[in-house]
Coordinates of C-alpha atoms in Angstrom, one line a residue:
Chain J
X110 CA 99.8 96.1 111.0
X111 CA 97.8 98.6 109.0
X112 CA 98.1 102.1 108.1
X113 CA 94.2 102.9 107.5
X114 CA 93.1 106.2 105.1
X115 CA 90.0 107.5 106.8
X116 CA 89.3 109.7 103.9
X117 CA 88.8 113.7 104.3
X118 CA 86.3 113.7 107.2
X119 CA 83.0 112.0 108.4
X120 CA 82.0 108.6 107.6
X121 CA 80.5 108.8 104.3
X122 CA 83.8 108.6 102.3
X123 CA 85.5 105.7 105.4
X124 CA 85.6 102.7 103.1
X125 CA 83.8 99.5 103.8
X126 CA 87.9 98.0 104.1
X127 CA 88.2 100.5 106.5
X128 CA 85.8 100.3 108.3
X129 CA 86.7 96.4 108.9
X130 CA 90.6 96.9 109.6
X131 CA 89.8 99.8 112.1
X132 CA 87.0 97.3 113.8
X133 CA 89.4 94.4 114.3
X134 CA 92.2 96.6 115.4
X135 CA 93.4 96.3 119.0
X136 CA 95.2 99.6 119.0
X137 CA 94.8 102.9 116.9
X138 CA 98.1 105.0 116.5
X139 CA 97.8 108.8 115.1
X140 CA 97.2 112.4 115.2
X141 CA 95.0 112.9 118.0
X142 CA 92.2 114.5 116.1
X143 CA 92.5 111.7 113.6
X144 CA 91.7 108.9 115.7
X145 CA 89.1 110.8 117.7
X146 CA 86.9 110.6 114.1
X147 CA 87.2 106.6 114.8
X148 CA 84.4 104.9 116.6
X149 CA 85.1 103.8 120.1
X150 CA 85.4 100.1 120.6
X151 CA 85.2 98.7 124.1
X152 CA 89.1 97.3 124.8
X153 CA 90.7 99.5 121.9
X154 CA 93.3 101.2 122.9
X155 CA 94.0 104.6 121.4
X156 CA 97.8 105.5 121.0
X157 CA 97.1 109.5 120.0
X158 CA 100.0 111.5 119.3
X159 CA 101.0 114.8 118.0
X160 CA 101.7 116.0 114.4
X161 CA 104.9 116.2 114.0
X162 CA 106.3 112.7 115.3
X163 CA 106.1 110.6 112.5
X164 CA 109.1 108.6 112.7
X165 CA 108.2 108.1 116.4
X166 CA 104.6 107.4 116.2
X167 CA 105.8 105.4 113.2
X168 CA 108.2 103.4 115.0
X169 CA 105.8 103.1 118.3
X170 CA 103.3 101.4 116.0
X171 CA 105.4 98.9 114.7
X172 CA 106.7 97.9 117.9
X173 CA 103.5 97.7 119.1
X174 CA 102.6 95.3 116.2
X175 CA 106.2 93.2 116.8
X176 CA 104.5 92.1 120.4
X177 CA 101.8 90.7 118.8
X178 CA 99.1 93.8 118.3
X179 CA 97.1 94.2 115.9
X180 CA 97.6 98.2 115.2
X181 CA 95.9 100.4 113.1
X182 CA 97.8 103.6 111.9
X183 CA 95.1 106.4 111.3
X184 CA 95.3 108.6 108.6
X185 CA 93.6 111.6 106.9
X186 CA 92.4 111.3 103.1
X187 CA 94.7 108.5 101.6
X188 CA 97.7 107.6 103.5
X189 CA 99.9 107.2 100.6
X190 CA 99.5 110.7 100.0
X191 CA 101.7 113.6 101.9
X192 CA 100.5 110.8 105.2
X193 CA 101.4 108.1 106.9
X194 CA 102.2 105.4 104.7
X195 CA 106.2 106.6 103.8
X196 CA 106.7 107.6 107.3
X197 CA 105.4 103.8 108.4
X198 CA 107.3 101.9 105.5
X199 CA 110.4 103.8 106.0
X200 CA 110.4 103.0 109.6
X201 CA 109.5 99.1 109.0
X202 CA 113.0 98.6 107.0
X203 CA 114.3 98.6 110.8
X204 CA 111.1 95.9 111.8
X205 CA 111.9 93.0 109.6
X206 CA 109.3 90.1 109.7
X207 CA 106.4 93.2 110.7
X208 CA 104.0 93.2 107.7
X209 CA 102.5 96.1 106.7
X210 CA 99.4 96.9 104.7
X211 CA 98.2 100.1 103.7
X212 CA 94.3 100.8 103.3
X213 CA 94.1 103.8 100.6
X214 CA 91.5 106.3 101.6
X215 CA 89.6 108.7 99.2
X216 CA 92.3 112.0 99.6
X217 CA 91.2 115.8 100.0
X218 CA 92.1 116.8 96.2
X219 CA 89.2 114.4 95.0
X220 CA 87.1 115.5 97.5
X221 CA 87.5 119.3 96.4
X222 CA 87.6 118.9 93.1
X223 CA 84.6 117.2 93.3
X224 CA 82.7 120.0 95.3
X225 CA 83.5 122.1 92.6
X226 CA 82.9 119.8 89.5
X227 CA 85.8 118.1 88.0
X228 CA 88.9 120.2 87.6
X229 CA 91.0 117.2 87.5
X230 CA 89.5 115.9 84.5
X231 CA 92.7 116.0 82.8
X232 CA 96.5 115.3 83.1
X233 CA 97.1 117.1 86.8
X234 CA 100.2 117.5 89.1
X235 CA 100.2 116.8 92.8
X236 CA 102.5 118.9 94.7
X237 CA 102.7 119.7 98.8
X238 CA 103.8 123.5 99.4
X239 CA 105.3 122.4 102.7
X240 CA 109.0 123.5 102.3
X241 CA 109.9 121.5 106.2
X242 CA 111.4 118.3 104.2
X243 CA 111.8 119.5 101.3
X244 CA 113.8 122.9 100.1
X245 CA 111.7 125.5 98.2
X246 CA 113.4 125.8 95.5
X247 CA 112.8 122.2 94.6
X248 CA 108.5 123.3 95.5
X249 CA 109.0 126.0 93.0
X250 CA 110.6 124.3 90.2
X251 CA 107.8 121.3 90.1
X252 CA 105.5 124.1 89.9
X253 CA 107.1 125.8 86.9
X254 CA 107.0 123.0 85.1
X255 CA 103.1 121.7 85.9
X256 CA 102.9 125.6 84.9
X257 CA 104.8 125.6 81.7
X258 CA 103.5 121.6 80.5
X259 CA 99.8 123.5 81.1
X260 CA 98.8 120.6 83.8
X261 CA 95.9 121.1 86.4
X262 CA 98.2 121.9 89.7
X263 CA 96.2 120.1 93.1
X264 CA 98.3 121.9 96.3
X265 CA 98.3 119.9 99.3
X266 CA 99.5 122.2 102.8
X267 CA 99.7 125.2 101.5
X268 CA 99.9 127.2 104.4
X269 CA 100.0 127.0 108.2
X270 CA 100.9 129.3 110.8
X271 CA 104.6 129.5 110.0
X272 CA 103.9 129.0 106.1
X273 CA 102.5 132.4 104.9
X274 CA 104.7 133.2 102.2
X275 CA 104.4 130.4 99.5
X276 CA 100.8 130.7 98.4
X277 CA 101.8 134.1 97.0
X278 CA 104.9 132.7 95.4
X279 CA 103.0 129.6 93.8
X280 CA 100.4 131.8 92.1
X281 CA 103.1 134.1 91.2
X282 CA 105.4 131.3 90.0
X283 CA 102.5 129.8 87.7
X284 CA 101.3 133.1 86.5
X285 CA 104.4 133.3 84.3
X286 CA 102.7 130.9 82.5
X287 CA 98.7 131.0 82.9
X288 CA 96.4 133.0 82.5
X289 CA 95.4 135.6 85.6
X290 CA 91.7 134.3 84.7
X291 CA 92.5 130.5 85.2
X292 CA 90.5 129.2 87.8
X293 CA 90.7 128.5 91.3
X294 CA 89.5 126.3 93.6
X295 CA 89.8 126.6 97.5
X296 CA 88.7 123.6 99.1
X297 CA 88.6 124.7 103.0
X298 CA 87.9 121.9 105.1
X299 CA 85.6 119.5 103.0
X300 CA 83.6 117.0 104.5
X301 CA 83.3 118.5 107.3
X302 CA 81.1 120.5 109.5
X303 CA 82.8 124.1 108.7
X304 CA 83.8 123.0 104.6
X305 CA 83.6 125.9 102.2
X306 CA 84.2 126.3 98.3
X307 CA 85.5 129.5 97.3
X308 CA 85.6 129.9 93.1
X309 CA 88.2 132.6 92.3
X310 CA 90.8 133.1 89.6
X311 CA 94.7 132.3 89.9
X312 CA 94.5 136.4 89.0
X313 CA 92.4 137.7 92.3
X314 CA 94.1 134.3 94.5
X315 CA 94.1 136.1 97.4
X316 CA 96.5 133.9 100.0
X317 CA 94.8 135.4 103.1
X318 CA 92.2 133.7 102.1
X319 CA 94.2 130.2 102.5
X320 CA 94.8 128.3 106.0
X321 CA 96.5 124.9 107.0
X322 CA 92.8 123.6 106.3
X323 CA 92.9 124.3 102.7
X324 CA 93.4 122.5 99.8
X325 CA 94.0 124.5 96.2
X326 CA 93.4 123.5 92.5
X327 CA 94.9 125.8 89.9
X328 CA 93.2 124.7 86.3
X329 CA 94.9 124.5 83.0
X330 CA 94.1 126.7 80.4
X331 CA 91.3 124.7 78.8
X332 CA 90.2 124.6 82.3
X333 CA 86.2 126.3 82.7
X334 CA 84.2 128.2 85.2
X335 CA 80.6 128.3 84.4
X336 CA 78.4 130.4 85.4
X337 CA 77.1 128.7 87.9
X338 CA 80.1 128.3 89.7
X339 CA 81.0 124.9 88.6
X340 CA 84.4 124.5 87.4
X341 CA 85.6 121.4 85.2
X342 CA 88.6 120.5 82.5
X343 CA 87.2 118.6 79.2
X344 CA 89.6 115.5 78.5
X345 CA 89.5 116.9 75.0
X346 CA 92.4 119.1 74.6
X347 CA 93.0 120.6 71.3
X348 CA 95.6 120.2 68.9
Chain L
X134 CA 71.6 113.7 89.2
X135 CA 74.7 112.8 90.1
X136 CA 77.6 110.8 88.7
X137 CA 78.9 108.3 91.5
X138 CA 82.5 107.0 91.5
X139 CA 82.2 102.9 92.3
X140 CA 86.0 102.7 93.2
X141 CA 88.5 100.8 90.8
X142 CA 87.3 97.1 91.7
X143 CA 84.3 95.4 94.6
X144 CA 82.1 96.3 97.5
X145 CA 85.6 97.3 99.6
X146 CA 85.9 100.6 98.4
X147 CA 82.8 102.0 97.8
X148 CA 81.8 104.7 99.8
X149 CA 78.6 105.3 101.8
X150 CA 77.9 108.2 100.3
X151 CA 78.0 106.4 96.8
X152 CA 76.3 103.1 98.0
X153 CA 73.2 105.8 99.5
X154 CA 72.8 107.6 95.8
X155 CA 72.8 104.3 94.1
X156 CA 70.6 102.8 96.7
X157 CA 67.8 105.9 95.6
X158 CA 68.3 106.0 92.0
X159 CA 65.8 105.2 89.5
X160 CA 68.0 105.1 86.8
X161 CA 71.5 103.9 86.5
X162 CA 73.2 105.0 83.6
X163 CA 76.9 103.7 82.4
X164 CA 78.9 101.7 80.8
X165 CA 78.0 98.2 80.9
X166 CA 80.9 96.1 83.0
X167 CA 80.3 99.0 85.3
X168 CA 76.5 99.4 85.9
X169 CA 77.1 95.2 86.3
X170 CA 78.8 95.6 89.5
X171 CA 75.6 98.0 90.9
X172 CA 73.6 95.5 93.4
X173 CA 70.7 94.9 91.7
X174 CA 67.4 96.8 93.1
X175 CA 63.7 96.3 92.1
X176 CA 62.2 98.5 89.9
X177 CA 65.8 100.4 89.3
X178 CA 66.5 100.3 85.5
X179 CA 69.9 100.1 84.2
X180 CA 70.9 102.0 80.9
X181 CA 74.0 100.1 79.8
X182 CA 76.1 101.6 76.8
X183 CA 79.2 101.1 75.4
X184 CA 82.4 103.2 76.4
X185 CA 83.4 105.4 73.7
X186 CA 80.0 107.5 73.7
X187 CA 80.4 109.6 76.7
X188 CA 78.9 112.6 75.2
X189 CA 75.7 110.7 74.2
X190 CA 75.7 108.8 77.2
X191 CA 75.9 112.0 79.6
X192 CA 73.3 113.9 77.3
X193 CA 70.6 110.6 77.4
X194 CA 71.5 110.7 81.5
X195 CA 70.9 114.7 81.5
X196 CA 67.5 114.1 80.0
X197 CA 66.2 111.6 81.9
X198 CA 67.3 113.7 85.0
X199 CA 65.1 116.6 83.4
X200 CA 62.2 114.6 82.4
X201 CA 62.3 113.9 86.9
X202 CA 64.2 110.7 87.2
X203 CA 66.8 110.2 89.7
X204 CA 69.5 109.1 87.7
X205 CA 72.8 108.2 89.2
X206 CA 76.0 108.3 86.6
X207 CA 78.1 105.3 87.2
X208 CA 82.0 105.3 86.9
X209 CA 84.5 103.2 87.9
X210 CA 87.3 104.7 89.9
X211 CA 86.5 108.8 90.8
X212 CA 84.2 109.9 88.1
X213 CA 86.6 113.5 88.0
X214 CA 89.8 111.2 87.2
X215 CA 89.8 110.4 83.5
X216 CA 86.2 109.6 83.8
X217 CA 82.4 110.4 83.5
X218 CA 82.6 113.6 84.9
X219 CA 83.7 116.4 82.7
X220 CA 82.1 114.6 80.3
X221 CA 78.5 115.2 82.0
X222 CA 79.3 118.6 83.0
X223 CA 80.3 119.8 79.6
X224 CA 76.8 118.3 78.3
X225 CA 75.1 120.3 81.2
X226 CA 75.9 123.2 80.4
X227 CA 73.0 122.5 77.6
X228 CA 70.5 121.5 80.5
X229 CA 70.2 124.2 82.4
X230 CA 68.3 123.8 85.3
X231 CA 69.5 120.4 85.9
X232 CA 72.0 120.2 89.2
X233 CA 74.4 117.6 89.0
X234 CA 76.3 116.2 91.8
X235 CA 80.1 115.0 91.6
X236 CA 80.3 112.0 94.0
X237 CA 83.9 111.2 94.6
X238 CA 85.5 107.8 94.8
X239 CA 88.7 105.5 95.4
X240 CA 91.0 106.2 91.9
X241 CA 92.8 103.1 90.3
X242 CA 96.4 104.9 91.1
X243 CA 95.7 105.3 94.7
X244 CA 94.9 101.7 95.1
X245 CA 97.5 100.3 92.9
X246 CA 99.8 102.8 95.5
X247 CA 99.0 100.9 97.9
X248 CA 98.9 97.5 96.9
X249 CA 102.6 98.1 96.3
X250 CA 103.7 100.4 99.3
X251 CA 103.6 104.2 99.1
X252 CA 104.7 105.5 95.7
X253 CA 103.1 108.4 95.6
X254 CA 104.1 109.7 98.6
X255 CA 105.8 112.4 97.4
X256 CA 104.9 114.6 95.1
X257 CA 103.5 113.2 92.0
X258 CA 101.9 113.7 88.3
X259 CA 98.9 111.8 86.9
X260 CA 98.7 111.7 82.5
X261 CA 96.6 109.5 80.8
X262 CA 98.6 108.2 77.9
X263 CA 95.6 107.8 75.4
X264 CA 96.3 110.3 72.6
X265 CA 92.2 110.1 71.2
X266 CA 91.4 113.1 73.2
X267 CA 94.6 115.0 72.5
X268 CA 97.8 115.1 70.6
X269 CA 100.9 112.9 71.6
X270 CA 103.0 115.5 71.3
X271 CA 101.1 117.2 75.0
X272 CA 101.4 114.1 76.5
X273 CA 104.9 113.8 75.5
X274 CA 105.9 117.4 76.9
X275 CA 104.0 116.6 80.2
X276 CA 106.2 113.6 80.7
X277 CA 109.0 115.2 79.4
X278 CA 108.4 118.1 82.2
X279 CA 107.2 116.0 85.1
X280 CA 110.3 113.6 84.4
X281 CA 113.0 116.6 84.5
X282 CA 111.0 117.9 87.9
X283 CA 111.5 114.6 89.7
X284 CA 108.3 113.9 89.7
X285 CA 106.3 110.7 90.1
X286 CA 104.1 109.4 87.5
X287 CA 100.9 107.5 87.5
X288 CA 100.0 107.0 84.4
X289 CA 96.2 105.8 83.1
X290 CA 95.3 104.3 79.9
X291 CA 99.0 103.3 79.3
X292 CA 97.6 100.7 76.6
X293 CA 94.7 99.3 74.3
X294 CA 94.4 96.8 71.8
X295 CA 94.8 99.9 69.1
X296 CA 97.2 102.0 71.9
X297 CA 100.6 99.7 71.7
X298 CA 103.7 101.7 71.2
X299 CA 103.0 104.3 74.0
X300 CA 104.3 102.6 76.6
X301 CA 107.7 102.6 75.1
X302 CA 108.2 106.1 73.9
X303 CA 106.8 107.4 77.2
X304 CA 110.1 105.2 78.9
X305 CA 112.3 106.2 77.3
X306 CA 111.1 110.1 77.5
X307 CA 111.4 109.4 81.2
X308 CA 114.7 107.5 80.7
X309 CA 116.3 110.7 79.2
X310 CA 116.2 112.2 82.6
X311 CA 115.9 109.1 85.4
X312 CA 118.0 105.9 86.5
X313 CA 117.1 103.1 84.3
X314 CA 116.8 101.2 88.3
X315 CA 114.5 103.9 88.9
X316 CA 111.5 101.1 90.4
X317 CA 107.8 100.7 88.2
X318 CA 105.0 99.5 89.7
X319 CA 102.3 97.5 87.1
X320 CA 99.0 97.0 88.7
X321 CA 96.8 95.6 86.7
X322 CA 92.7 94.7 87.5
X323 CA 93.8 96.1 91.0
X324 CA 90.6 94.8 94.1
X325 CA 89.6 93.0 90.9
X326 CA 90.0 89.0 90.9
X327 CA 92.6 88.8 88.6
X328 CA 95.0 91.7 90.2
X329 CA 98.7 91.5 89.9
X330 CA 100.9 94.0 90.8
X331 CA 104.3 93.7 89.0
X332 CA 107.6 95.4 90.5
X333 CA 110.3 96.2 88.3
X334 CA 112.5 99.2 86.8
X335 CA 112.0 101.6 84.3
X336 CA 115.1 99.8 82.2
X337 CA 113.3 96.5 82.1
X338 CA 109.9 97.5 81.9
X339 CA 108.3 95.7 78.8
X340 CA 105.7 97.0 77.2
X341 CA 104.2 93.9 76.2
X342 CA 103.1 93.3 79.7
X343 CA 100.9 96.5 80.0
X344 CA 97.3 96.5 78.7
X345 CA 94.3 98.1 78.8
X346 CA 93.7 97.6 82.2
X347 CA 97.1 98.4 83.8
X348 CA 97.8 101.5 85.3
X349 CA 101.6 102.2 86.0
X350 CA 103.5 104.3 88.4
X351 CA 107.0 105.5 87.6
X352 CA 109.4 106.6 90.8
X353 CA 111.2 109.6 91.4
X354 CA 114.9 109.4 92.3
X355 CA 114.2 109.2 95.9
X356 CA 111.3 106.1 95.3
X357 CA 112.9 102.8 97.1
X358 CA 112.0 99.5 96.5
X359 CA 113.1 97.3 99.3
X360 CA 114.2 93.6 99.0
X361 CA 110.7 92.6 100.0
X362 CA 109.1 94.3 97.2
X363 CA 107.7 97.1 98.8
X364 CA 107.7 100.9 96.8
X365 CA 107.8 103.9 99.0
X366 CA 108.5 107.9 98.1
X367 CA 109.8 109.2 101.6
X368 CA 108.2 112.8 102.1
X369 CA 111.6 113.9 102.6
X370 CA 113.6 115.5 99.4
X371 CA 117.4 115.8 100.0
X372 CA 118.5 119.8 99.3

């Protein structure tokens, strides 16, 4: 079986690989809203569950694969990134003799940053704000020290509708060590038909401004805003 | 213009979006091995330079784009990931009047991920190791910080003919803080036609067997490599 990155929306960033596994797939397992961006295929069937199953769906899949199926686990962005892939090789330690391959997928913080220019042009850290399988306190101390080793911070799920708190504590938590005019990126929703860009400093962050569909970059302090609201960081970084 | 992002290796990951802007460029500027793998199209002319003048490279692209050509930047990989991008957006701010367009691709450590399983699937940092652009002693404190917060690492560059003892200092900063059975993943010319993809631990990885085009990943303590050789970060972090 496959778990298949779709990339962060529409087909122009779905891989040619893809593409292919998703054609030749006689079921597609996922988040409902996932596999609806898939193509119908007369004689697919679509297996689409809810969000916060992943064992389950997980384990469904490679059951469905044991009798002989050729599945297709569908993923946002890159699956091997805050997505499917763990969840599915976690679960296939208990389905010896099920193979499983994972198709990466372009993920969201490439897809922001390059709305916005190239913020993660240098050494950048990759955390999730989601404090539902991991505690907090582990969150905020990855986050003090991208702050304090001055690396480009890319925030994958920082909010949702129970999560309201910890956008305000990251930008607090890293402003012990950055500048309040660092810049900020907030990807809303990119690639797709509602994306915005918003340009703002870790300073003015405002976290009201930041849903479940958002994804944030925090530059470094060689990080730069132009004036024409492209934001990069130079590999050059001084001595 | 824009600068388009090929993927790390072949026609499997390139994007539509990317394939489309190469497809209408007149020009193609890059280094050479990369414009190579750029289908060849009548009448498109191909501006091949070497890869240690990026400034040059992005200004000569910038001017052609100004004098009305549509010139299409290639990079292997994502052009905002240790590549072309900051480069030509630095140099722009010297054109004004030029747009540029950042079009994203497949990075080398996502695709290396998955070759190998789902290393990165918790959270993670990415350092290039090459110290021409900036001072060991900042790459040293990033791993340093990133290997006291349980981080991941993918690390680029790890290695050139003239970058050799890296490899080994950056180990054994990692080793002051994780298990030496902590599992490394060695991809090297990953989608390419000589790809490998080495498991092994940070205790017994040998240097010698990294080079210029490797890219490494480093677990966390909660990254498992099972008995069939597959590497997977569970999203779940024990309290």
């Amino acid at each position: 079986m496959a778990v298949v990155g779709l990339g962060p929306a529409g087909e122009q960033w779905l891989t040619p690989e893809a593409r292919q596994v998703l054609a030749e797939a006689t079921d597609l397992v996922g988040y409902g809203p996932y596999v609806d961006r898939v193509p119908q295929r007369p004689g697919q069937i679509r297996h689409r569950t809810d969000n916060r199953v992943e064992a389950e769906r997980a384990a469904h899949a490679l059951s469905l694969a044991r009798e002989g199926r050729r599945v297709a686990v569908v993923s946002s962005g890159d699956p091997g990134v805050f997505a499917m892939a763990s969840a599915v090789l976690e679960a296939a330690e208990d389905f010896p003799g099920v193979p499983v391959r994972i198709v990466p997928g372009l993920t969201a913080a490439h897809a922001v940053a390059s709305r916005a220019g190239a913020p993660l042009g240098h050494d950048y850290c990759v955390v999730s704000l989601s404090d539902l399988l991991k505690p907090w306190e582990v969150v905020a101390d990855r986050l003090r020290a991208a702050a304090r080793a001055d690396l480009v911070l890319a925030i994958y799920n920082p909010a949702s509708r129970s999560r309201t708190w910890q956008v305000g504590a990251a930008r607090d938590l890293v402003m012990e060590h950055r500048d309040p005019a660092t810049p900020v990126v907030i990807g809303r929703d990119v690639g797709g038909p509602q994306e915005t860009i918003t340009v703002t400093t870790l300073g003015e962050l405002d976290p009201s401004q930041v849903d479940m569909r958002c994804l944030l970059i925090i530059g470094s302090s060689t990080t730069r805003a132009t004036d024409g609201g492209t934001v990069y960081t130079p590999r050059r970084y001084p001595a």
